CSV table of N, CA, C and O in Angstrom, one decimal:
chain,number,residue,atom,x,y,z
A,1,MET,N,0.8,-1.2,0.0
A,1,MET,CA,0.0,0.0,0.0
A,1,MET,C,0.9,1.2,0.0
A,1,MET,O,1.9,1.3,0.7
A,2,ILE,N,0.5,2.2,-0.8
A,2,ILE,CA,1.3,3.4,-0.9
A,2,ILE,C,0.8,4.5,0.1
A,2,ILE,O,-0.4,4.8,0.1
A,3,GLY,N,1.7,5.0,0.8
A,3,GLY,CA,1.2,6.1,1.8
A,3,GLY,C,1.3,7.5,1.1
A,3,GLY,O,2.2,7.8,0.4
A,4,ILE,N,0.3,8.3,1.4
A,4,ILE,CA,0.3,9.6,0.8
A,4,ILE,C,0.3,10.6,2.0
A,4,ILE,O,-0.5,10.5,2.9
A,5,ALA,N,1.2,11.5,1.9
A,5,ALA,CA,1.4,12.6,2.9
A,5,ALA,C,0.4,13.7,2.7
A,5,ALA,O,0.3,14.2,1.6
A,6,ILE,N,-0.4,14.0,3.7
A,6,ILE,CA,-1.4,15.1,3.6
A,6,ILE,C,-0.9,16.3,4.2
A,6,ILE,O,-0.5,16.3,5.4
A,7,PRO,N,-0.8,17.4,3.5
A,7,PRO,CA,-0.3,18.7,4.2
A,7,PRO,C,-1.2,19.1,5.3
A,7,PRO,O,-2.4,18.8,5.4
A,8,ASP,N,-0.6,19.8,6.3
A,8,ASP,CA,-1.4,20.2,7.5
A,8,ASP,C,-2.6,21.1,7.1
A,8,ASP,O,-3.6,21.1,7.8
A,9,GLN,N,-2.4,21.9,6.0
A,9,GLN,CA,-3.5,22.8,5.7
A,9,GLN,C,-4.8,22.0,5.2
A,9,GLN,O,-5.9,22.5,5.3
A,10,LEU,N,-4.6,20.8,4.7
A,10,LEU,CA,-5.7,20.1,4.2
A,10,LEU,C,-6.4,19.1,5.2
A,10,LEU,O,-7.4,18.5,5.0
A,11,LYS,N,-5.7,19.0,6.4
A,11,LYS,CA,-6.3,18.1,7.4
A,11,LYS,C,-7.5,18.7,8.0
A,11,LYS,O,-7.5,19.9,8.2
A,12,MET,N,-8.5,17.9,8.3
A,12,MET,CA,-9.7,18.4,8.9
A,12,MET,C,-9.5,18.7,10.4
A,12,MET,O,-8.9,18.0,11.1
A,13,ALA,N,-10.0,19.8,10.8
A,13,ALA,CA,-10.0,20.2,12.2
A,13,ALA,C,-11.1,19.5,12.9
A,13,ALA,O,-12.0,18.9,12.4
A,14,ALA,N,-10.9,19.5,14.2
A,14,ALA,CA,-12.0,18.8,15.1
A,14,ALA,C,-13.3,19.6,14.9
A,14,ALA,O,-13.3,20.8,14.7
A,15,PRO,N,-14.4,18.9,14.9
A,15,PRO,CA,-15.7,19.5,14.7
A,15,PRO,C,-16.0,20.5,15.8
A,15,PRO,O,-15.6,20.2,17.0
A,16,LEU,N,-16.6,21.6,15.5
A,16,LEU,CA,-17.0,22.6,16.5
A,16,LEU,C,-18.2,22.1,17.3
A,16,LEU,O,-19.1,21.5,16.7
A,17,ALA,N,-18.2,22.5,18.5
A,17,ALA,CA,-19.4,22.2,19.3
A,17,ALA,C,-20.5,23.1,18.9
A,17,ALA,O,-20.3,24.2,18.5
A,18,PRO,N,-21.8,22.6,18.9
A,18,PRO,CA,-22.9,23.4,18.5
A,18,PRO,C,-23.1,24.6,19.5
A,18,PRO,O,-22.8,24.4,20.7
A,19,PRO,N,-23.5,25.7,19.0
A,19,PRO,CA,-23.6,26.9,19.9
A,19,PRO,C,-24.7,26.6,20.9
A,19,PRO,O,-25.7,25.9,20.6
A,20,SER,N,-24.6,27.1,22.1
A,20,SER,CA,-25.6,27.0,23.1
A,20,SER,C,-26.8,27.8,22.8
A,20,SER,O,-26.7,28.8,22.1
A,21,ALA,N,-27.9,27.5,23.4
A,21,ALA,CA,-29.1,28.3,23.2
A,21,ALA,C,-29.1,29.7,23.7
A,21,ALA,O,-29.8,30.6,23.2
A,22,SER,N,-28.2,30.0,24.6
A,22,SER,CA,-28.1,31.3,25.2
A,22,SER,C,-27.2,32.2,24.4
A,22,SER,O,-27.3,33.4,24.6
A,23,SER,N,-26.4,31.7,23.6
A,23,SER,CA,-25.4,32.6,22.8
A,23,SER,C,-26.2,33.2,21.6
A,23,SER,O,-26.9,32.5,21.0
A,24,PRO,N,-25.9,34.5,21.4
A,24,PRO,CA,-26.6,35.2,20.3
A,24,PRO,C,-26.0,34.7,19.0
A,24,PRO,O,-24.9,34.2,18.9
A,25,PRO,N,-26.8,34.8,17.9
A,25,PRO,CA,-26.2,34.3,16.6
A,25,PRO,C,-25.1,35.2,16.2
A,25,PRO,O,-25.1,36.4,16.4
A,26,ALA,N,-24.1,34.6,15.5
A,26,ALA,CA,-23.0,35.4,15.0
A,26,ALA,C,-23.4,36.3,13.9
A,26,ALA,O,-24.2,35.9,13.0
A,27,ALA,N,-22.9,37.5,13.9
A,27,ALA,CA,-23.2,38.5,12.9
A,27,ALA,C,-22.4,38.1,11.6
A,27,ALA,O,-21.3,37.6,11.7
A,28,PRO,N,-23.1,38.2,10.4
A,28,PRO,CA,-22.4,37.8,9.2
A,28,PRO,C,-21.3,38.8,8.8
A,28,PRO,O,-21.4,40.0,9.2
A,29,GLU,N,-20.3,38.3,8.1
A,29,GLU,CA,-19.3,39.2,7.6
A,29,GLU,C,-19.9,40.0,6.4
A,29,GLU,O,-20.7,39.4,5.7
A,30,GLY,N,-19.6,41.2,6.3
A,30,GLY,CA,-20.1,42.0,5.1
A,30,GLY,C,-21.4,42.6,5.4
A,30,GLY,O,-21.9,42.6,6.5
A,31,PRO,N,-22.0,43.2,4.3
A,31,PRO,CA,-23.2,44.0,4.5
A,31,PRO,C,-24.4,43.1,4.8
A,31,PRO,O,-24.5,42.0,4.3
A,32,ASP,N,-25.4,43.7,5.5
A,32,ASP,CA,-26.6,42.9,5.8
A,32,ASP,C,-27.6,43.2,4.7
A,32,ASP,O,-27.4,44.0,3.8
A,33,GLY,N,-28.8,42.6,4.7
A,33,GLY,CA,-29.8,42.7,3.7
A,33,GLY,C,-30.4,44.1,3.5
A,33,GLY,O,-30.7,44.6,2.4
A,34,LEU,N,-30.5,44.8,4.6
A,34,LEU,CA,-31.1,46.2,4.6
A,34,LEU,C,-30.1,47.1,3.9
A,34,LEU,O,-30.5,47.9,3.1
A,35,THR,N,-28.8,47.0,4.1
A,35,THR,CA,-27.8,47.8,3.4
A,35,THR,C,-27.8,47.5,1.9
A,35,THR,O,-27.8,48.4,1.1
A,36,ILE,N,-27.9,46.3,1.6
A,36,ILE,CA,-28.0,45.9,0.2
A,36,ILE,C,-29.2,46.5,-0.5
A,36,ILE,O,-29.2,47.0,-1.6
A,37,ALA,N,-30.4,46.4,0.2
A,37,ALA,CA,-31.6,47.0,-0.4
A,37,ALA,C,-31.5,48.5,-0.6
A,37,ALA,O,-31.9,49.0,-1.6
A,38,LEU,N,-30.9,49.2,0.4
A,38,LEU,CA,-30.7,50.6,0.3
A,38,LEU,C,-29.8,51.0,-0.9
A,38,LEU,O,-30.1,51.9,-1.6
A,39,VAL,N,-28.7,50.2,-1.0
A,39,VAL,CA,-27.8,50.5,-2.1
A,39,VAL,C,-28.5,50.3,-3.5
A,39,VAL,O,-28.4,51.1,-4.4
A,40,GLN,N,-29.4,49.2,-3.6
A,40,GLN,CA,-30.1,49.0,-4.8
A,40,GLN,C,-31.1,50.1,-5.1
A,40,GLN,O,-31.2,50.6,-6.3
A,41,VAL,N,-31.8,50.5,-4.1
A,41,VAL,CA,-32.8,51.6,-4.3
A,41,VAL,C,-32.1,52.9,-4.8
A,41,VAL,O,-32.5,53.6,-5.7
A,42,PHE,N,-31.1,53.3,-4.0
A,42,PHE,CA,-30.4,54.5,-4.4
A,42,PHE,C,-29.7,54.4,-5.7
A,42,PHE,O,-29.5,55.4,-6.5
A,43,GLY,N,-29.2,53.2,-6.1
A,43,GLY,CA,-28.6,53.0,-7.4
A,43,GLY,C,-29.6,53.2,-8.5
A,43,GLY,O,-29.2,53.8,-9.5
A,44,VAL,N,-30.8,52.7,-8.4
A,44,VAL,CA,-31.9,52.9,-9.4
A,44,VAL,C,-32.1,54.4,-9.5
A,44,VAL,O,-32.2,55.0,-10.6
A,45,GLN,N,-32.1,55.2,-8.4
A,45,GLN,CA,-32.4,56.6,-8.5
A,45,GLN,C,-31.2,57.3,-9.2
A,45,GLN,O,-31.5,58.2,-10.0
A,46,VAL,N,-30.0,56.9,-8.9
A,46,VAL,CA,-28.8,57.6,-9.5
A,46,VAL,C,-28.8,57.3,-11.0
A,46,VAL,O,-28.5,58.3,-11.8
A,47,VAL,N,-29.1,56.1,-11.4
A,47,VAL,CA,-29.1,55.8,-12.8
A,47,VAL,C,-30.2,56.6,-13.5
A,47,VAL,O,-30.0,57.1,-14.6
A,48,GLY,N,-31.4,56.7,-12.9
A,48,GLY,CA,-32.4,57.4,-13.5
A,48,GLY,C,-32.1,58.9,-13.7
A,48,GLY,O,-32.4,59.5,-14.7
A,49,TYR,N,-31.5,59.5,-12.6
A,49,TYR,CA,-31.1,60.9,-12.7
A,49,TYR,C,-30.0,61.1,-13.8
A,49,TYR,O,-30.1,62.1,-14.6
A,50,ALA,N,-29.1,60.2,-13.9
A,50,ALA,CA,-28.0,60.3,-14.9
A,50,ALA,C,-28.6,60.2,-16.3
A,50,ALA,O,-28.3,61.0,-17.2
A,51,LEU,N,-29.5,59.2,-16.5
A,51,LEU,CA,-30.1,59.1,-17.9
A,51,LEU,C,-30.9,60.3,-18.2
A,51,LEU,O,-30.9,60.7,-19.4
A,52,ARG,N,-31.7,60.9,-17.3
A,52,ARG,CA,-32.5,62.1,-17.6
A,52,ARG,C,-31.6,63.3,-17.8
A,52,ARG,O,-31.8,64.1,-18.7
A,53,SER,N,-30.5,63.4,-17.1
A,53,SER,CA,-29.5,64.5,-17.3
A,53,SER,C,-28.8,64.4,-18.6
A,53,SER,O,-28.6,65.5,-19.2
A,54,LEU,N,-28.5,63.2,-19.1
A,54,LEU,CA,-27.9,63.1,-20.4
A,54,LEU,C,-28.8,63.2,-21.5
A,54,LEU,O,-28.4,63.2,-22.7
A,55,GLY,N,-30.1,63.2,-21.3
A,55,GLY,CA,-31.1,63.3,-22.4
A,55,GLY,C,-31.5,62.0,-23.0
A,55,GLY,O,-32.1,62.0,-24.0
A,56,VAL,N,-31.0,60.9,-22.4
A,56,VAL,CA,-31.4,59.6,-22.9
A,56,VAL,C,-32.9,59.3,-22.7
A,56,VAL,O,-33.5,58.7,-23.6
A,57,VAL,N,-33.4,59.8,-21.6
A,57,VAL,CA,-34.8,59.6,-21.3
A,57,VAL,C,-35.6,60.9,-21.5
A,57,VAL,O,-35.2,61.9,-20.9
A,58,GLY,N,-36.6,60.9,-22.4
A,58,GLY,CA,-37.4,62.1,-22.6
A,58,GLY,C,-38.5,62.2,-21.6
A,58,GLY,O,-38.7,61.3,-20.8
A,59,PRO,N,-39.3,63.3,-21.7
A,59,PRO,CA,-40.4,63.5,-20.7
A,59,PRO,C,-41.5,62.4,-20.8
A,59,PRO,O,-42.0,62.0,-19.8
A,60,THR,N,-41.8,62.0,-22.0
A,60,THR,CA,-42.8,60.9,-22.1
A,60,THR,C,-42.3,59.6,-21.5
A,60,THR,O,-43.1,59.0,-20.8
A,61,MET,N,-41.1,59.2,-21.9
A,61,MET,CA,-40.6,58.0,-21.3
A,61,MET,C,-40.4,58.1,-19.8
A,61,MET,O,-40.5,57.1,-19.1
A,62,GLU,N,-40.0,59.3,-19.3
A,62,GLU,CA,-39.8,59.5,-17.9
A,62,GLU,C,-41.1,59.2,-17.1
A,62,GLU,O,-41.0,58.5,-16.1
A,63,SER,N,-42.2,59.6,-17.6
A,63,SER,CA,-43.5,59.4,-16.8
A,63,SER,C,-43.8,57.9,-16.8
A,63,SER,O,-44.2,57.3,-15.7
A,64,GLY,N,-43.5,57.1,-17.9
A,64,GLY,CA,-43.8,55.7,-17.9
A,64,GLY,C,-42.8,55.0,-17.0
A,64,GLY,O,-43.2,54.1,-16.2
A,65,LEU,N,-41.5,55.3,-17.0
A,65,LEU,CA,-40.5,54.7,-16.2
A,65,LEU,C,-40.7,55.0,-14.7
A,65,LEU,O,-40.5,54.2,-13.8
A,66,TYR,N,-41.2,56.3,-14.5
A,66,TYR,CA,-41.5,56.7,-13.1
A,66,TYR,C,-42.6,55.8,-12.5
A,66,TYR,O,-42.5,55.3,-11.4
A,67,SER,N,-43.6,55.6,-13.3
A,67,SER,CA,-44.8,54.8,-12.9
A,67,SER,C,-44.3,53.3,-12.6
A,67,SER,O,-44.7,52.7,-11.6
A,68,TYR,N,-43.5,52.8,-13.5
A,68,TYR,CA,-43.0,51.4,-13.4
A,68,TYR,C,-42.2,51.3,-12.1
A,68,TYR,O,-42.4,50.4,-11.3
A,69,ALA,N,-41.2,52.2,-12.0
A,69,ALA,CA,-40.3,52.1,-10.8
A,69,ALA,C,-41.0,52.4,-9.5
A,69,ALA,O,-40.8,51.7,-8.5
A,70,GLY,N,-41.9,53.4,-9.5
A,70,GLY,CA,-42.5,53.8,-8.2
A,70,GLY,C,-43.6,52.8,-7.8
A,70,GLY,O,-43.8,52.7,-6.6
A,71,TYR,N,-44.3,52.3,-8.7
A,71,TYR,CA,-45.5,51.4,-8.3
A,71,TYR,C,-45.2,49.9,-8.5
A,71,TYR,O,-46.0,49.1,-7.9
A,72,ILE,N,-44.2,49.5,-9.2
A,72,ILE,CA,-44.0,48.1,-9.4
A,72,ILE,C,-42.6,47.7,-8.9
A,72,ILE,O,-42.5,46.8,-8.0
A,73,ALA,N,-41.5,48.2,-9.5
A,73,ALA,CA,-40.2,47.7,-9.2
A,73,ALA,C,-39.7,47.9,-7.8
A,73,ALA,O,-39.3,47.0,-7.1
A,74,LEU,N,-39.8,49.1,-7.3
A,74,LEU,CA,-39.2,49.4,-6.0
A,74,LEU,C,-40.1,48.7,-4.9
A,74,LEU,O,-39.5,48.2,-3.9
A,75,PRO,N,-41.4,48.8,-4.9
A,75,PRO,CA,-42.1,48.0,-3.9
A,75,PRO,C,-41.8,46.5,-3.9
A,75,PRO,O,-41.7,45.9,-2.9
A,76,CYS,N,-41.7,45.9,-5.1
A,76,CYS,CA,-41.3,44.5,-5.2
A,76,CYS,C,-39.9,44.2,-4.6
A,76,CYS,O,-39.7,43.3,-3.9
A,77,LEU,N,-39.0,45.1,-4.9
A,77,LEU,CA,-37.6,45.0,-4.4
A,77,LEU,C,-37.6,45.1,-2.8
A,77,LEU,O,-37.1,44.2,-2.2
A,78,LEU,N,-38.3,46.1,-2.3
A,78,LEU,CA,-38.4,46.3,-0.9
A,78,LEU,C,-39.1,45.1,-0.2
A,78,LEU,O,-38.7,44.6,0.9
A,79,PHE,N,-40.2,44.6,-0.8
A,79,PHE,CA,-40.9,43.5,-0.2
A,79,PHE,C,-40.0,42.2,-0.2
A,79,PHE,O,-39.9,41.5,0.8
A,80,ARG,N,-39.3,42.0,-1.3
A,80,ARG,CA,-38.4,40.8,-1.4
A,80,ARG,C,-37.3,40.8,-0.3
A,80,ARG,O,-37.1,39.8,0.4
A,81,VAL,N,-36.7,42.0,-0.2
A,81,VAL,CA,-35.6,42.1,0.8
A,81,VAL,C,-36.1,42.0,2.2
A,81,VAL,O,-35.5,41.4,3.0
A,82,THR,N,-37.2,42.7,2.5
A,82,THR,CA,-37.7,42.7,3.9
A,82,THR,C,-38.3,41.4,4.2
A,82,THR,O,-38.3,41.0,5.4
A,83,ALA,N,-38.9,40.7,3.3
A,83,ALA,CA,-39.4,39.3,3.6
A,83,ALA,C,-38.4,38.3,3.9
A,83,ALA,O,-38.6,37.4,4.7
A,84,THR,N,-37.2,38.5,3.3
A,84,THR,CA,-36.1,37.5,3.5
A,84,THR,C,-35.1,38.0,4.5
A,84,THR,O,-34.1,37.3,4.7
A,85,LEU,N,-35.3,39.2,5.1
A,85,LEU,CA,-34.3,39.8,6.0
A,85,LEU,C,-34.3,39.1,7.4
A,85,LEU,O,-35.4,38.8,7.9
A,86,ASP,N,-33.1,38.7,7.8
A,86,ASP,CA,-33.0,38.1,9.2
A,86,ASP,C,-32.8,39.3,10.2
A,86,ASP,O,-31.8,40.0,10.2
A,87,ILE,N,-33.8,39.5,11.0
A,87,ILE,CA,-33.9,40.6,11.9
A,87,ILE,C,-32.7,40.6,12.9
A,87,ILE,O,-32.2,41.6,13.3
A,88,ALA,N,-32.2,39.4,13.2
A,88,ALA,CA,-31.1,39.3,14.2
A,88,ALA,C,-29.8,39.9,13.7
A,88,ALA,O,-29.0,40.3,14.5
A,89,HIS,N,-29.7,40.1,12.3
A,89,HIS,CA,-28.5,40.6,11.8
A,89,HIS,C,-28.6,42.0,11.3
A,89,HIS,O,-27.7,42.5,10.7
A,90,VAL,N,-29.7,42.7,11.6
A,90,VAL,CA,-29.8,44.1,11.3
A,90,VAL,C,-29.0,45.0,12.3
A,90,VAL,O,-29.1,44.8,13.5
A,91,ARG,N,-28.3,45.9,11.7
A,91,ARG,CA,-27.5,46.8,12.6
A,91,ARG,C,-28.4,47.9,13.2
A,91,ARG,O,-29.0,48.7,12.4
A,92,PRO,N,-28.5,48.0,14.5
A,92,PRO,CA,-29.3,49.0,15.1
A,92,PRO,C,-28.9,50.4,14.7
A,92,PRO,O,-29.7,51.3,14.6
A,93,ALA,N,-27.6,50.7,14.6
A,93,ALA,CA,-27.2,52.0,14.2
A,93,ALA,C,-27.7,52.4,12.8
A,93,ALA,O,-28.0,53.6,12.6
A,94,LEU,N,-27.8,51.5,11.9
A,94,LEU,CA,-28.3,51.8,10.6
A,94,LEU,C,-29.8,52.1,10.6
A,94,LEU,O,-30.2,53.1,10.0
A,95,VAL,N,-30.6,51.4,11.4
A,95,VAL,CA,-32.0,51.6,11.5
A,95,VAL,C,-32.2,53.0,12.2
A,95,VAL,O,-33.0,53.8,11.8
A,96,GLY,N,-31.4,53.2,13.3
A,96,GLY,CA,-31.5,54.5,14.0
A,96,GLY,C,-31.2,55.7,13.1
A,96,GLY,O,-31.9,56.7,13.1
A,97,SER,N,-30.2,55.6,12.2
A,97,SER,CA,-29.8,56.7,11.3
A,97,SER,C,-30.9,56.9,10.3
A,97,SER,O,-31.2,58.0,9.9
A,98,LEU,N,-31.6,55.8,9.8
A,98,LEU,CA,-32.7,56.0,8.9
A,98,LEU,C,-33.9,56.7,9.5
A,98,LEU,O,-34.5,57.6,8.9
A,99,LEU,N,-34.2,56.3,10.7
A,99,LEU,CA,-35.3,56.9,11.4
A,99,LEU,C,-35.0,58.4,11.7
A,99,LEU,O,-35.9,59.2,11.6
A,100,LEU,N,-33.8,58.7,12.1
A,100,LEU,CA,-33.4,60.1,12.4
A,100,LEU,C,-33.5,60.9,11.1
A,100,LEU,O,-33.9,62.0,11.1
A,101,SER,N,-33.0,60.4,9.9
A,101,SER,CA,-33.1,61.1,8.7
A,101,SER,C,-34.5,61.4,8.3
A,101,SER,O,-34.8,62.4,7.7
A,102,LYS,N,-35.4,60.4,8.5
A,102,LYS,CA,-36.8,60.6,8.2
A,102,LYS,C,-37.5,61.6,9.1
A,102,LYS,O,-38.3,62.4,8.7
A,103,ALA,N,-37.1,61.7,10.4
A,103,ALA,CA,-37.6,62.6,11.3
A,103,ALA,C,-37.2,64.0,11.1
A,103,ALA,O,-37.9,65.0,11.3
A,104,CYS,N,-36.0,64.2,10.5
A,104,CYS,CA,-35.4,65.5,10.4
A,104,CYS,C,-35.5,66.1,9.0
A,104,CYS,O,-35.0,67.2,8.7
A,105,ARG,N,-36.1,65.4,8.0
A,105,ARG,CA,-36.2,65.9,6.7
A,105,ARG,C,-37.2,67.0,6.6
A,105,ARG,O,-38.2,67.0,7.3
A,106,PRO,N,-37.0,68.0,5.7
A,106,PRO,CA,-37.9,69.1,5.5
A,106,PRO,C,-39.2,68.6,4.8
A,106,PRO,O,-39.2,67.6,4.1
A,107,PRO,N,-40.3,69.4,5.0
A,107,PRO,CA,-41.5,68.9,4.3
A,107,PRO,C,-41.3,69.0,2.8
A,107,PRO,O,-40.6,69.8,2.3
A,108,ALA,N,-42.1,68.2,2.1
A,108,ALA,CA,-42.0,68.1,0.6
A,108,ALA,C,-42.6,69.4,0.0
A,108,ALA,O,-43.6,70.0,0.5
A,109,LEU,N,-42.0,69.8,-1.1
A,109,LEU,CA,-42.5,71.0,-1.8
A,109,LEU,C,-43.6,70.5,-2.8
A,109,LEU,O,-43.5,69.4,-3.3
A,110,PRO,N,-44.6,71.4,-3.1
A,110,PRO,CA,-45.6,71.0,-4.1
A,110,PRO,C,-44.9,70.8,-5.5
A,110,PRO,O,-43.9,71.5,-5.8
A,111,PRO,N,-45.4,70.0,-6.3
A,111,PRO,CA,-44.8,69.8,-7.7
A,111,PRO,C,-45.0,71.0,-8.5
A,111,PRO,O,-46.0,71.7,-8.3
A,112,PRO,N,-44.1,71.3,-9.4
A,112,PRO,CA,-44.3,72.5,-10.3
A,112,PRO,C,-45.5,72.2,-11.3
A,112,PRO,O,-45.8,71.1,-11.6
A,113,PRO,N,-46.1,73.3,-11.8
A,113,PRO,CA,-47.2,73.1,-12.7
A,113,PRO,C,-46.7,72.6,-14.1
A,113,PRO,O,-45.6,72.8,-14.5
A,114,LEU,N,-47.5,71.8,-14.7
A,114,LEU,CA,-47.2,71.3,-16.1
A,114,LEU,C,-47.3,72.4,-17.1
A,114,LEU,O,-48.1,73.3,-17.0
A,115,GLN,N,-46.4,72.4,-18.1
A,115,GLN,CA,-46.4,73.4,-19.1
A,115,GLN,C,-47.6,73.3,-20.0
A,115,GLN,O,-47.9,72.2,-20.5
A,116,GLY,N,-48.4,74.3,-20.1
A,116,GLY,CA,-49.5,74.3,-21.0
A,116,GLY,C,-50.8,73.7,-20.4
A,116,GLY,O,-51.8,73.6,-21.1
A,117,VAL,N,-50.8,73.4,-19.1
A,117,VAL,CA,-52.0,72.8,-18.5
A,117,VAL,C,-52.4,73.8,-17.4
A,117,VAL,O,-51.6,74.1,-16.5
A,118,ALA,N,-53.7,74.2,-17.5
A,118,ALA,CA,-54.2,75.1,-16.4
A,118,ALA,C,-54.5,74.3,-15.2
A,118,ALA,O,-55.1,73.3,-15.2
A,119,ASP,N,-54.0,74.8,-14.1
A,119,ASP,CA,-54.2,74.2,-12.8
A,119,ASP,C,-54.7,75.3,-11.8
A,119,ASP,O,-54.0,76.3,-11.6
A,120,PRO,N,-55.9,75.1,-11.2
A,120,PRO,CA,-56.4,76.1,-10.3
A,120,PRO,C,-55.5,76.4,-9.1
A,120,PRO,O,-55.5,77.4,-8.5
A,121,ALA,N,-54.7,75.4,-8.7
A,121,ALA,CA,-53.8,75.6,-7.6
A,121,ALA,C,-52.6,76.5,-7.9
A,121,ALA,O,-52.0,77.1,-7.0
A,122,TYR,N,-52.3,76.7,-9.2
A,122,TYR,CA,-51.2,77.6,-9.7
A,122,TYR,C,-51.8,78.6,-10.6
A,122,TYR,O,-51.8,78.4,-11.8
A,123,PRO,N,-52.4,79.7,-10.1
A,123,PRO,CA,-52.9,80.7,-11.0
A,123,PRO,C,-51.8,81.3,-11.9
A,123,PRO,O,-50.7,81.5,-11.5
A,124,PRO,N,-52.2,81.7,-13.1
A,124,PRO,CA,-51.2,82.3,-14.0
A,124,PRO,C,-50.7,83.7,-13.6
A,124,PRO,O,-51.1,84.3,-12.7
């Protein structure tokens, strides 16, 4: 029988003991699901702004894309991410900063009037 030498790096370590019920779950390395969802949402907004600024998207296409993104794509994305989110791994500092930014934001301004459309809220 021929003996084969196995390097130390390939030898299996002793199995780890299962974690006790009282120990908290280990935090994953890297970003959590909430951070990934926020990056995806802001990425969609940045791409839309860039396309509109470059003139790739016209006013007619903009309204259709806005409706799709606002009413279909982003709600589906947020639902998928929050439905599969492991609450134990959410960073409290991130949630606190989001709540603080929502509480401190200024009130929304009314939209500007459309060109060529009479609106009683915006007298000429």
